[in-house]
Coordinates of N, CA and C in Angstrom, one line a residue:
X162 N 296.0 239.2 10.4 CA 295.3 239.5 9.3 C 295.2 238.3 8.5
X163 N 296.3 237.4 8.2 CA 296.2 236.2 7.6 C 295.6 235.3 8.2
X164 N 295.8 235.0 9.5 CA 295.1 234.0 10.3 C 293.5 234.4 10.3
X165 N 293.3 235.6 10.4 CA 291.7 235.9 10.5 C 291.1 235.5 9.3
X166 N 291.7 235.8 8.2 CA 291.1 235.5 6.8 C 291.1 233.9 6.6
X167 N 292.0 233.1 7.3 CA 292.1 231.5 7.2 C 291.0 231.3 8.2
X168 N 290.7 231.8 9.2 CA 289.6 231.4 10.1 C 288.3 231.7 9.4
X169 N 288.2 232.8 8.8 CA 286.9 233.1 8.3 C 286.7 232.2 7.1
X170 N 287.6 231.9 6.4 CA 287.5 230.8 5.4 C 286.9 229.6 5.8
X171 N 287.7 229.0 7.0 CA 287.2 227.7 7.4 C 285.9 228.0 8.1
X172 N 285.5 228.8 8.7 CA 284.3 228.9 9.1 C 283.1 228.8 8.0
X173 N 283.6 229.5 7.0 CA 282.6 229.6 5.8 C 282.5 228.1 5.3
X174 N 283.5 227.5 5.0 CA 283.5 226.0 4.5 C 282.6 225.2 5.5
X175 N 282.9 225.4 6.9 CA 282.3 224.6 7.9 C 280.7 224.9 7.6
X176 N 280.3 226.2 7.6 CA 278.9 226.3 7.5 C 278.2 225.8 6.3
X177 N 279.1 225.9 4.9 CA 278.7 225.3 3.7 C 278.4 223.9 3.9
X178 N 279.3 223.3 4.4 CA 279.2 221.7 4.6 C 278.0 221.4 5.5
X179 N 277.7 222.3 6.6 CA 276.6 221.9 7.2 C 275.3 222.2 6.6
X180 N 275.2 223.3 5.7 CA 274.0 223.5 4.8 C 273.9 222.5 3.9
X181 N 275.0 222.0 3.2 CA 274.9 220.8 2.4 C 274.1 219.6 3.0
X182 N 274.6 219.4 4.3 CA 274.1 218.2 4.9 C 272.5 218.3 5.1
X183 N 272.3 219.5 5.7 CA 270.8 219.9 5.8 C 269.9 219.8 4.9
X184 N 270.7 220.2 3.5 CA 269.9 220.2 2.3 C 269.6 218.7 1.9
X185 N 270.6 217.9 2.1 CA 270.5 216.5 1.7 C 269.5 215.7 2.7
X186 N 269.7 216.1 3.9 CA 268.8 215.5 4.8 C 267.1 215.9 4.6
X187 N 266.8 217.1 4.3 CA 265.6 217.5 4.0 C 265.1 216.9 2.6
X188 N 266.0 216.8 1.8 CA 265.7 216.1 0.7 C 265.4 214.6 0.8
X189 N 266.0 213.9 1.6 CA 265.8 212.5 1.8 C 264.6 212.4 2.6
X190 N 264.2 213.3 3.5 CA 262.9 213.2 4.3 C 261.8 213.7 3.3
X191 N 262.0 214.5 2.3 CA 260.8 214.7 1.4 C 260.7 213.6 0.4
X192 N 261.8 213.0 0.1 CA 261.6 212.0 -1.0 C 260.9 210.6 -0.2
X193 N 261.3 210.5 1.1 CA 260.6 209.5 1.8 C 259.2 209.6 1.9
X194 N 258.8 210.9 2.0 CA 257.5 211.2 2.4 C 256.7 211.0 0.9
X195 N 257.2 211.4 0.1 CA 256.6 211.3 -1.5 C 256.4 209.9 -1.8
X196 N 257.4 209.2 -1.3 CA 257.3 207.6 -1.6 C 256.3 206.9 -0.6
X197 N 256.1 207.4 0.5 CA 255.1 207.0 1.5 C 253.7 207.3 0.8
X198 N 253.6 208.5 0.5 CA 252.4 208.8 0.1 C 252.0 208.1 -1.3
X199 N 252.9 207.8 -2.2 CA 252.8 207.0 -3.4 C 252.4 205.7 -3.0
X200 N 252.9 205.1 -2.1 CA 252.5 203.6 -1.5 C 251.1 203.5 -1.0
X201 N 250.8 204.7 -0.3 CA 249.4 204.6 0.4 C 248.4 205.0 -0.9
X202 N 248.5 205.7 -1.8 CA 247.8 205.9 -2.8 C 247.5 204.7 -3.6
X203 N 248.8 204.1 -3.9 CA 248.7 202.5 -4.5 C 248.0 201.6 -3.7
X204 N 248.1 201.7 -2.5 CA 247.3 200.6 -1.6 C 245.7 201.1 -1.8
X205 N 245.3 202.4 -1.8 CA 244.0 202.7 -1.9 C 243.5 202.3 -3.2
X206 N 244.4 202.5 -4.2 CA 243.9 202.2 -5.7 C 243.4 200.7 -5.9
X207 N 244.6 199.7 -5.2 CA 244.3 198.6 -5.4 C 243.0 198.1 -4.6
X208 N 242.8 198.5 -3.2 CA 241.6 198.2 -2.5 C 240.3 198.4 -3.2
X209 N 240.4 199.7 -3.9 CA 239.1 200.0 -4.8 C 238.8 199.0 -6.0
X210 N 240.1 198.7 -6.4 CA 240.0 197.7 -7.6 C 239.4 196.4 -7.1
X211 N 240.0 196.0 -5.8 CA 239.5 194.6 -5.5 C 237.8 194.9 -5.2
X212 N 237.6 196.1 -4.6 CA 236.0 196.2 -4.3 C 235.2 196.2 -5.4
X213 N 235.7 196.8 -6.7 CA 235.1 196.9 -7.8 C 235.0 195.5 -8.5
X214 N 235.9 194.8 -8.3 CA 236.0 193.2 -9.0 C 235.2 192.4 -8.2
X215 N 235.0 192.5 -6.8 CA 233.9 191.7 -5.9 C 232.5 192.3 -6.5
X216 N 232.2 193.5 -6.8 CA 230.9 194.1 -7.3 C 230.6 193.2 -8.6
X217 N 231.8 193.3 -9.5 CA 231.2 192.9 -11.0 C 231.1 191.4 -10.8
X218 N 231.8 190.7 -10.0 CA 231.4 189.1 -10.0 C 230.2 189.0 -9.3
X219 N 229.8 189.7 -8.2 CA 228.4 189.5 -7.6 C 227.3 189.9 -8.7
X220 N 227.6 190.8 -9.6 CA 226.7 191.2 -10.7 C 226.6 190.1 -11.5
X221 N 227.6 189.6 -12.0 CA 227.7 188.2 -12.8 C 227.0 187.2 -12.4
X222 N 227.4 186.8 -11.0 CA 226.4 185.9 -10.4 C 225.0 185.8 -10.4
X223 N 224.7 187.1 -10.2 CA 223.1 187.6 -10.2 C 222.5 187.3 -11.6
X224 N 223.3 187.9 -12.6 CA 222.7 187.7 -13.9 C 222.7 186.1 -14.3
X225 N 223.8 185.4 -13.9 CA 223.7 184.0 -14.0 C 222.4 183.3 -13.5
X226 N 222.3 183.7 -12.3 CA 221.1 183.1 -11.4 C 220.0 183.4 -12.2
X227 N 219.7 184.6 -12.8 CA 218.4 185.2 -13.3 C 218.4 184.4 -14.8
X228 N 219.4 184.3 -15.5 CA 219.3 183.7 -16.8 C 218.8 182.1 -16.4
X229 N 219.5 181.6 -15.3 CA 219.0 180.2 -15.2 C 217.4 180.0 -14.8
X230 N 217.1 181.0 -13.9 CA 215.6 180.9 -13.7 C 214.7 181.2 -14.9
X231 N 215.2 182.1 -15.9 CA 214.5 182.3 -17.1 C 214.5 181.0 -18.0
X232 N 215.6 180.3 -18.0 CA 215.7 179.2 -18.9 C 214.9 178.1 -18.3
X233 N 214.7 178.1 -17.0 CA 214.0 176.9 -16.4 C 212.6 176.9 -16.7

């Protein structure tokens, strides 16, 4: 009876440890995924900002050209 209880407790402990390891592994995978998604979103935002900057610079160049033509 005593050994059965000991064995049962040991099995419960092993199961709890395995569950803890699985929870930690799942949390790490989820954190890695969230981080990767954030990195991709940041890269997309940066790319959009660069495109917008190029567009604004092109508009400035065009306005400068038009001004020069007007003054000439």
